[in-house]
Amino acid sequence: ILGAAPCGTLAGMTHVLARLPDHGDPDLLFLLFHGVGATADSMAVLAQRLAQEYPQAAVLCVDASDDFDAAPGRGGRQWFSIQGITDDNRPARVAAALPRFVATVRALQMRFAMEWPRTALFGFSQGAIMALEAAQAEPELAGRVIAFSGRYATLPDHAPRDTCVHLLH
């Protein structure tokens, strides 16, 4: 149930808030990734709406792997640091964070026995950057990426194969 106890720790995540189908196994996996300085809780409203529209989906809001270092002690999280961020150093920071992000997606797919075409990555801002870059770098990671107010860290020269990308701003 969304907003209840965390689902646990997988691949370095602190916790995941989940909404699972009332009956039977999920037939879709929706993973929601928040923006910098936020937490999994900030994606709860979208998760609740998705769960209403797709009652057989497992809908999970995932906390970023690191504490938000620009405002220590406030409880926010980050996928990569934004302190001193520039267009020149952003790609390296994203690339450094990508293995943990991809491992998180793969671990949740394994946990729910969900294949990549039935997985959708929803990202907001920094979470959108991570979702877009992960789908670009990792073949067969997700069937869809829905990016809200995000961008690529490095503009790709081709679309990810077999992944539908939705950019919303």
mmCIF file of N, CA and C in Angstrom, residues 1-5 7 17-20 22:
data_model
loop_
_atom_site.group_PDB
_atom_site.id
_atom_site.type_symbol
_atom_site.label_atom_id
_atom_site.label_comp_id
_atom_site.label_asym_id
_atom_site.label_seq_id
_atom_site.Cartn_x
_atom_site.Cartn_y
_atom_site.Cartn_z
ATOM 1 N N ILE A 1 0.857 -1.178 0.000
ATOM 2 C CA ILE A 1 0.000 0.000 0.000
ATOM 3 C C ILE A 1 0.895 1.231 0.000
ATOM 4 N N LEU A 2 0.635 2.151 -0.890
ATOM 5 C CA LEU A 2 1.456 3.340 -1.034
ATOM 6 C C LEU A 2 1.472 4.149 0.252
ATOM 7 N N GLY A 3 2.651 4.586 0.628
ATOM 8 C CA GLY A 3 2.806 5.405 1.808
ATOM 9 C C GLY A 3 2.950 4.599 3.086
ATOM 10 N N ALA A 4 2.844 3.296 2.991
ATOM 11 C CA ALA A 4 3.000 2.450 4.165
ATOM 12 C C ALA A 4 4.479 2.151 4.365
ATOM 13 N N ALA A 5 4.763 1.062 5.020
ATOM 14 C CA ALA A 5 6.143 0.702 5.321
ATOM 15 C C ALA A 5 6.951 0.508 4.044
ATOM 16 N N CYS A 7 9.380 -1.102 1.262
ATOM 17 C CA CYS A 7 9.465 -2.465 0.745
ATOM 18 C C CYS A 7 10.794 -3.111 1.091
ATOM 19 N N LEU A 17 8.434 3.042 -1.767
ATOM 20 C CA LEU A 17 7.027 3.034 -1.388
ATOM 21 C C LEU A 17 6.260 2.376 -2.524
ATOM 22 N N ALA A 18 5.359 1.465 -2.192
ATOM 23 C CA ALA A 18 4.736 0.668 -3.244
ATOM 24 C C ALA A 18 3.224 0.624 -3.161
ATOM 25 N N ARG A 19 2.630 0.438 -4.324
ATOM 26 C CA ARG A 19 1.201 0.127 -4.466
ATOM 27 C C ARG A 19 1.152 -1.107 -5.338
ATOM 28 N N LEU A 20 0.675 -2.205 -4.776
ATOM 29 C CA LEU A 20 0.610 -3.471 -5.495
ATOM 30 C C LEU A 20 -0.839 -3.818 -5.805
ATOM 31 N N ASP A 22 -4.441 -5.444 -5.814
ATOM 32 C CA ASP A 22 -5.225 -6.039 -4.729
ATOM 33 C C ASP A 22 -5.305 -7.553 -4.865
#
